[in-house]
Short mmCIF file of C-alpha atoms and ligand atoms in Angstrom, two decimals:
data_model
loop_
_atom_site.label_atom_id
_atom_site.label_comp_id
_atom_site.label_asym_id
_atom_site.label_seq_id
_atom_site.Cartn_x
_atom_site.Cartn_y
_atom_site.Cartn_z
CA MET A 1 2.17 -28.16 21.85
CA SER A 2 -0.19 -26.74 24.48
CA GLY A 3 -1.18 -22.54 22.70
CA SER A 4 0.42 -23.02 19.54
CA PHE A 5 -1.46 -22.38 16.56
CA GLU A 6 -1.60 -25.75 14.96
CA SER A 7 -4.51 -26.43 16.69
CA ALA A 8 -6.06 -23.42 16.46
CA ALA A 9 -9.75 -23.93 15.45
CA GLU A 10 -10.46 -22.41 12.04
CA VAL A 11 -12.79 -18.86 11.49
CA PRO A 12 -15.98 -19.53 9.90
CA ARG A 13 -15.51 -18.48 6.14
CA ILE A 14 -19.37 -18.18 5.28
CA SER A 15 -21.62 -15.98 2.06
CA PRO A 16 -21.92 -12.66 2.95
CA PRO A 17 -24.95 -12.45 5.34
CA SER A 18 -27.83 -9.40 5.45
CA PRO A 19 -26.06 -6.55 7.19
CA GLU A 20 -28.47 -7.18 10.02
CA SER A 21 -27.34 -10.96 10.19
CA PHE A 22 -24.24 -9.13 10.70
CA GLN A 23 -24.34 -7.07 13.48
CA ALA A 24 -26.91 -9.68 15.75
CA GLU A 25 -24.64 -12.94 14.99
CA PHE A 26 -21.24 -11.40 14.65
CA VAL A 27 -20.59 -7.35 15.96
CA GLU A 28 -23.07 -7.81 18.60
CA PRO A 29 -21.99 -11.17 20.08
CA SER A 30 -17.83 -10.25 19.38
CA ARG A 31 -17.64 -13.24 17.00
CA PRO A 32 -15.06 -13.39 14.29
CA VAL A 33 -15.94 -14.88 10.72
CA ILE A 34 -14.42 -14.39 6.85
CA LEU A 35 -16.87 -13.63 4.95
CA ARG A 36 -16.40 -15.56 1.57
CA GLY A 37 -15.94 -13.14 -1.87
CA ALA A 38 -17.47 -10.18 -0.48
CA ILE A 39 -15.75 -7.07 -2.20
CA THR A 40 -15.40 -9.36 -5.51
CA ASP A 41 -17.68 -6.29 -7.24
CA TRP A 42 -14.47 -3.58 -6.17
CA PRO A 43 -12.90 -1.90 -8.83
CA ALA A 44 -9.56 -2.81 -6.74
CA MET A 45 -10.30 -6.57 -7.40
CA GLN A 46 -9.27 -6.11 -11.07
CA SER A 47 -7.14 -2.82 -11.08
CA TRP A 48 -4.68 -3.27 -7.93
CA SER A 49 -1.51 -4.96 -9.20
CA LEU A 50 2.22 -4.00 -8.08
CA GLU A 51 2.69 -2.40 -11.47
CA TYR A 52 -0.71 -0.27 -11.18
CA LEU A 53 0.45 1.06 -7.45
CA LYS A 54 3.87 1.76 -8.70
CA GLU A 55 2.64 3.26 -11.88
CA ARG A 56 0.13 5.52 -10.16
CA PHE A 57 2.21 5.80 -6.95
CA GLY A 58 5.64 4.98 -7.67
CA GLU A 59 7.22 8.28 -7.23
CA ARG A 60 5.44 9.15 -3.75
CA GLU A 61 8.22 8.41 -0.58
CA LEU A 62 6.05 6.68 2.03
CA PRO A 63 6.11 5.34 5.31
CA VAL A 64 7.78 1.74 6.11
CA VAL A 65 8.21 -0.07 8.91
CA ARG A 66 11.60 -2.27 8.95
CA GLU A 67 11.07 -5.47 11.45
CA LYS A 68 15.00 -5.00 13.17
CA GLY A 69 16.05 -8.51 15.11
CA GLY A 70 13.06 -10.37 14.22
CA LEU A 71 11.05 -7.40 15.67
CA HIS A 72 9.00 -4.60 14.03
CA TYR A 73 9.43 -2.36 17.38
CA ASP A 74 11.17 -1.62 20.61
CA ALA A 75 8.48 -1.30 23.49
CA ARG A 76 10.05 1.76 24.33
CA GLY A 77 10.09 4.14 20.81
CA GLY A 78 7.41 2.13 19.39
CA LEU A 79 7.35 0.86 15.80
CA HIS A 80 10.70 1.58 14.04
CA TYR A 81 9.31 3.53 10.51
CA GLU A 82 11.84 4.32 7.72
CA ARG A 83 10.64 5.81 4.43
CA ILE A 84 10.85 4.85 1.12
CA LEU A 85 9.81 5.58 -2.81
CA PHE A 86 7.22 3.69 -2.96
CA GLY A 87 8.33 2.47 -6.89
CA ASP A 88 11.36 0.82 -4.96
CA TYR A 89 9.35 -0.96 -2.51
CA CYS A 90 7.07 -2.58 -5.44
CA ASP A 91 10.24 -3.20 -7.75
CA LEU A 92 11.72 -5.32 -3.91
CA ILE A 93 8.55 -7.29 -4.20
CA ALA A 94 8.37 -8.10 -7.67
CA ASP A 95 11.51 -9.47 -7.52
CA GLY A 96 11.24 -11.33 -4.53
CA ARG A 97 14.69 -10.43 -3.35
CA PRO A 98 14.24 -11.00 0.71
CA HIS A 99 13.75 -7.61 2.88
CA ASP A 100 12.58 -6.88 6.30
CA LEU A 101 10.26 -3.87 5.25
CA TYR A 102 6.62 -3.61 5.41
CA VAL A 103 4.28 -0.98 4.11
CA THR A 104 1.38 -0.51 6.03
CA VAL A 105 0.08 2.86 5.54
CA ARG A 106 -2.98 5.10 6.77
CA VAL A 107 -5.09 5.66 3.19
CA ASP A 108 -6.24 9.14 4.06
CA GLU A 109 -2.97 10.26 4.43
CA GLN A 110 -0.70 8.40 1.93
CA LEU A 111 -3.00 7.45 -0.56
CA PRO A 112 -6.21 9.00 -0.75
CA GLU A 113 -6.88 8.27 -3.99
CA LEU A 114 -7.13 4.19 -3.23
CA PHE A 115 -11.14 5.14 -1.67
CA ASP A 116 -12.12 5.27 -5.56
CA ASP A 117 -11.20 1.61 -6.06
CA ILE A 118 -12.97 0.53 -3.53
CA ARG A 119 -17.09 0.47 -2.45
CA PRO A 120 -18.56 1.66 0.95
CA LEU A 121 -19.93 -1.61 3.15
CA ALA A 122 -23.35 -1.86 3.77
CA TYR A 123 -21.86 -4.00 6.94
CA THR A 124 -20.28 -0.25 8.42
CA ALA A 125 -23.71 1.43 8.73
CA ASP A 126 -22.38 4.84 7.70
CA PRO A 127 -20.28 5.08 10.79
CA PRO A 128 -19.35 8.37 12.27
CA TRP A 129 -15.75 7.61 12.75
CA ALA A 130 -14.01 5.24 9.93
CA ARG A 131 -10.22 4.96 9.34
CA SER A 132 -7.83 2.71 6.56
CA ARG A 133 -5.08 1.05 6.17
CA PHE A 134 -3.50 -0.18 3.42
CA TRP A 135 -0.95 -3.27 4.12
CA LEU A 136 1.71 -4.39 1.20
CA GLY A 137 4.14 -6.97 2.00
CA ALA A 138 5.95 -10.17 0.65
CA ALA A 139 5.69 -13.25 1.80
CA ASP A 140 6.70 -14.20 5.11
CA THR A 141 6.04 -10.31 5.98
CA LYS A 142 4.62 -10.29 9.86
CA LEU A 143 2.94 -7.94 12.23
CA PRO A 144 2.68 -9.18 15.73
CA LEU A 145 0.21 -9.69 18.11
CA HIS A 146 -2.03 -6.48 19.10
CA ARG A 147 -5.32 -5.11 19.41
CA ASP A 148 -6.81 -2.50 18.13
CA LEU A 149 -10.30 -0.16 19.22
CA PRO A 150 -12.70 -0.15 16.52
CA GLU A 151 -14.23 -3.16 14.81
CA ASN A 152 -12.51 -4.26 11.81
CA LEU A 153 -13.29 -5.70 8.15
CA TYR A 154 -10.20 -6.36 6.67
CA ALA A 155 -10.31 -6.90 2.28
CA GLN A 156 -7.55 -9.30 0.81
CA ILE A 157 -7.04 -7.61 -2.41
CA ARG A 158 -4.08 -10.10 -3.67
CA GLY A 159 -2.22 -13.16 -2.46
CA ARG A 160 -3.30 -15.41 1.00
CA LYS A 161 -2.80 -13.90 4.72
CA GLN A 162 -2.91 -15.82 7.85
CA PHE A 163 -4.03 -14.27 11.27
CA LEU A 164 -4.21 -15.76 14.74
CA LEU A 165 -7.05 -14.45 17.03
CA LEU A 166 -7.56 -14.35 20.70
CA ASP A 167 -10.42 -13.61 22.55
CA LYS A 168 -10.36 -10.19 23.60
CA ARG A 169 -11.56 -11.64 27.20
CA LEU A 170 -8.12 -13.73 27.33
CA THR A 171 -6.03 -10.55 27.90
CA ARG A 172 -4.77 -11.62 30.41
CA MET A 173 -2.93 -14.77 28.50
CA VAL A 174 -1.00 -11.93 26.32
CA TYR A 175 1.32 -9.89 28.84
CA ARG A 176 0.77 -6.89 26.90
CA HIS A 177 3.18 -4.03 27.17
CA ALA A 178 2.39 -1.11 29.44
CA PHE A 179 -0.06 1.78 28.81
CA TYR A 180 3.12 4.64 28.89
CA SER A 181 5.02 1.62 26.75
CA GLY A 182 5.83 3.15 23.13
CA VAL A 183 3.34 -0.25 21.99
CA PRO A 184 0.92 -0.06 24.38
CA ASN A 185 -1.88 -2.20 22.54
CA TYR A 186 0.83 -4.74 21.58
CA SER A 187 2.06 -8.08 23.17
CA PRO A 188 5.41 -9.95 23.37
CA VAL A 189 3.94 -13.57 22.73
CA ASP A 190 4.49 -14.45 19.51
CA ALA A 191 1.20 -16.40 18.71
CA GLU A 192 2.73 -19.10 16.45
CA GLN A 193 5.99 -20.04 18.41
CA PRO A 194 5.21 -18.95 21.77
CA ASP A 195 7.59 -19.18 24.11
CA LEU A 196 6.30 -20.79 27.26
CA SER A 197 8.91 -20.79 29.36
CA ARG A 198 8.55 -16.89 29.45
CA HIS A 199 4.61 -16.43 29.24
CA PRO A 200 3.45 -19.18 30.52
CA ARG A 201 0.12 -18.13 31.26
CA PHE A 202 -0.31 -18.33 27.33
CA ARG A 203 -0.38 -21.72 27.47
CA GLY A 204 -3.49 -23.55 25.97
CA ALA A 205 -4.58 -19.96 25.01
CA PRO A 206 -7.32 -20.44 22.82
CA LEU A 207 -6.38 -19.48 19.07
CA LEU A 208 -8.28 -18.27 15.85
CA ARG A 209 -7.41 -18.98 12.60
CA ALA A 210 -8.33 -17.93 9.37
CA VAL A 211 -7.22 -17.59 6.24
CA VAL A 212 -7.95 -14.66 3.93
CA GLU A 213 -8.35 -14.98 0.50
CA PRO A 214 -8.80 -12.42 -2.94
CA GLY A 215 -11.91 -10.97 -2.48
CA ASP A 216 -12.58 -12.06 1.26
CA LEU A 217 -13.78 -9.59 4.17
CA LEU A 218 -12.27 -10.63 8.03
CA TYR A 219 -14.24 -9.02 10.70
CA ILE A 220 -12.05 -8.92 13.77
CA PRO A 221 -13.69 -7.48 16.74
CA SER A 222 -13.03 -4.67 18.78
CA MET A 223 -10.31 -5.09 20.61
CA TRP A 224 -9.52 -8.54 20.16
CA TRP A 225 -5.91 -9.79 19.54
CA HIS A 226 -4.78 -10.83 16.36
CA GLN A 227 -1.57 -11.52 14.55
CA ALA A 228 -0.79 -11.73 11.09
CA ARG A 229 1.73 -13.53 8.46
CA SER A 230 1.19 -13.25 5.08
CA LEU A 231 1.49 -17.01 3.73
CA THR A 232 2.57 -15.10 -0.75
CA MET A 233 3.14 -11.75 -1.41
CA SER A 234 -0.48 -9.73 0.17
CA MET A 235 -2.31 -6.69 -0.64
CA SER A 236 -5.03 -5.36 1.86
CA ILE A 237 -6.57 -2.74 2.86
CA ASN A 238 -9.05 -2.72 6.44
CA LEU A 239 -12.11 -0.59 7.45
CA TRP A 240 -12.03 -0.20 10.72
CA TRP A 241 -15.15 1.89 11.84
CA LEU A 242 -16.99 2.46 15.37
CA HIS A 243 -20.30 3.98 16.36
CA GLY A 244 -21.44 5.14 19.82
CA PRO A 245 -19.41 6.14 22.99
CA ARG A 246 -16.56 4.63 22.07
CA VAL A 247 -15.81 7.28 19.08
CA ALA A 248 -15.13 9.32 21.62
CA ILE A 249 -11.97 7.32 22.95
CA ALA A 250 -10.52 6.73 19.65
CA ARG A 251 -10.65 10.19 19.43
CA LEU A 252 -8.84 10.90 22.66
CA ALA A 253 -6.43 7.78 21.60
CA GLU A 254 -5.57 9.21 18.40
CA LEU A 255 -5.00 12.74 20.18
CA TYR A 256 -2.59 10.63 22.80
CA MET A 257 -0.85 9.08 20.40
CA ARG A 258 -0.21 12.70 17.95
CA LEU A 259 1.37 13.83 21.52
CA ARG A 260 3.15 11.15 22.07
CA LYS A 261 4.15 10.79 18.29
CA LEU A 262 3.18 6.91 18.31
CA ASN A 263 2.41 5.36 14.63
CA LEU A 264 1.03 2.29 15.90
O1 AKG B 301 -2.19 -7.15 7.94
C1 AKG B 301 -1.36 -7.36 8.60
O2 AKG B 301 0.00 -7.21 8.61
C2 AKG B 301 -2.40 -6.61 10.05
C3 AKG B 301 -3.41 -6.02 9.61
C4 AKG B 301 -4.23 -5.63 11.45
O3 AKG B 301 -3.87 -5.55 12.01
C5 AKG B 301 -5.30 -5.01 11.32
O4 AKG B 301 -6.27 -4.90 10.04
O5 AKG B 301 -5.86 -4.67 12.46
#
């Protein structure tokens, strides 16, 4: 099927290059890449498990995204957040019981202790603006097609996850939600199963596919569209960063989101 992810080209999976080569060959030309085994020396690779996280943070109440009617958001109000005791969430995942919840939280706000288990990355070059999210979900947990302003290194700690990516220059293909909607950086297109009668411009979209394994870092360039689905139970932390004039834009965007009470 045209635009289907079965025909997507694979993102290259390479040994970690020097920070200079990473900058010149991937960040500057805006090219996604998987850096194989780039974080195998992080303490998180040894310690993070459902038992460990439950033991340390089980009593903490965290925001959780709930999928309703197949969607994690509505275009007006944004993502559907509820709250859950983190220990209960770990139990749900450990039991393998079907549910429609996804823990995706800002590390600095909810679980700052997790920073002790990761190492600074030379690839991000001591950035003036950085954010991280922690992602924990059962097999088949999805995040719809969207894009983010910062550069992104996505660190896979446990399990496998599939990403589909689309070049930022092809935004016209994704029917993005309006700037004043509750999800201005999201698209209604399901890149895995596009409904081409509703979204004909998506036909033939040249998707890239990346499957990350434990120890990998996936580079998602700034403003590239991406959609994620965990292939197994999956635990990850990402590192968003920016340098230069885009730092001011990110700060303004955060202010705008705070004023509109958007948590994307
Ligand atoms: O892991 C996911 O579900 C999505 C990750 C993502 O969208 C991101 O890091 O920007």
